[in-house]
């Protein structure tokens, strides 16, 4: 079968996947998943079990993938009549979504009496990983037989994506839901990222802080947190265990990232400092307020009609990044410098003043809230400009730079 040429600048560009469907109501999500995978640049060959064809037709999956769906090991379209061999040799991975309890049982036992299980068993395990997205009723997922089978397929080298928890098609609530199409797409994208930070622990601050004046007012800034969240995601994709300390932002937590929400600079300081000694890398992307009102009123400050305006007295907030960099030994500390002009000079000045191995400069007003940015990396040796790109691509590049420096310093962590 001919494989369509994928788009190489997309996150799954250049990847060829086999998407297997076994029987389950979650098959209705597989059409959307196929859309997401192809939108992300992958070419996808769909393989369906007989049971899956009861839930969704191969016609839909053929139309969305642009390739005829394979449903039988007796399909004579392959010149050598060995679709199970050919398909698994061409694929970068096999994703079975949904993977039913019965399908997982078949794989656990090495049974290969229909096309999809045959393909999974016949795959070269080193070059064609098997990813399973379980989908079943919560009692089936919890059943001792399923537990045994899942343990066996994991021991045999398969990877599990999910399952999620929540409302089930049967009306019950619990574990066993197939992950959503976008979640599975993101799991695939993460799976193919090089594991440059495997075994490393990364702590990151992101977003603005909010310094209260009274119970309804406060001082904050225009940081959206997007760059920090993108770095958290990129580091997690690269295999790091990531903790994200976030100021008030309206962003979804990247998958598998631990998030601690705070409001003020003091709360951020109190969250970060006790944790920091256990981390290999600290990245300060937060736009921490430099000053806070000396006191926050307990009750809303009222206008009394006299025309006298309140006067606010400020005090300086602790510098979280500089405090982490003063630990002995410090994690590898990366500072951000959001400037309105003269990025290189200000960023270098922060590198020296805060004793940092790496500072990332950017033009704050030009990037706040946007999905793209351009960065200037400054260290003791020089500068490297990362031209305008989406924040996730820049984050992946920054992760590469951090990993390279950790390797260079021979960090044992
Ligand atoms: N930072 C921090 N805690 C603070 C202030 C800043 O951790 N109280 C961190 C930021 O997260 C960022 C870096 O320090 O990584 C640079 O912060 P910035 O506010 O731009 O630098 P300042 O040293 O405060 O200098 P200025 O405000 O004069 O630019």
Short mmCIF file of C-alpha atoms in Angstrom, two decimals, residues 16 29 36 46 133 135 146 149 169 188 194 206 212 233 238 260 269 300-301 319 323 345 372 375 394 396 411:
data_model
loop_
_atom_site.label_atom_id
_atom_site.label_comp_id
_atom_site.label_asym_id
_atom_site.label_seq_id
_atom_site.Cartn_x
_atom_site.Cartn_y
_atom_site.Cartn_z
CA UNK A 16 3.78 6.66 9.79
CA UNK A 29 -13.74 8.81 19.17
CA UNK A 36 -5.99 14.82 14.88
CA UNK A 46 -6.12 2.03 9.88
CA UNK A 133 -5.39 3.15 24.76
CA UNK A 135 -11.45 1.66 26.75
CA UNK A 146 -7.75 -7.48 33.11
CA UNK A 149 -3.41 -9.05 31.29
CA UNK A 169 -21.14 5.21 27.92
CA UNK A 188 1.88 10.42 20.60
CA UNK A 194 13.88 12.63 22.30
CA UNK A 206 5.10 30.67 35.31
CA UNK A 212 -3.47 42.14 46.97
CA UNK A 233 5.23 20.55 28.52
CA UNK A 238 11.68 15.14 27.07
CA UNK A 260 0.90 24.15 42.35
CA UNK A 269 8.52 32.00 47.09
CA UNK A 300 -12.63 46.71 50.56
CA UNK A 301 -11.24 50.25 50.63
CA UNK A 319 13.80 37.37 44.48
CA UNK A 323 17.38 32.73 46.20
CA UNK A 345 22.36 44.12 27.79
CA UNK A 372 4.74 32.98 19.36
CA UNK A 375 14.27 34.43 22.36
CA UNK A 394 10.99 27.48 21.24
CA UNK A 396 11.69 22.34 22.88
CA UNK A 411 25.97 16.82 36.31
#
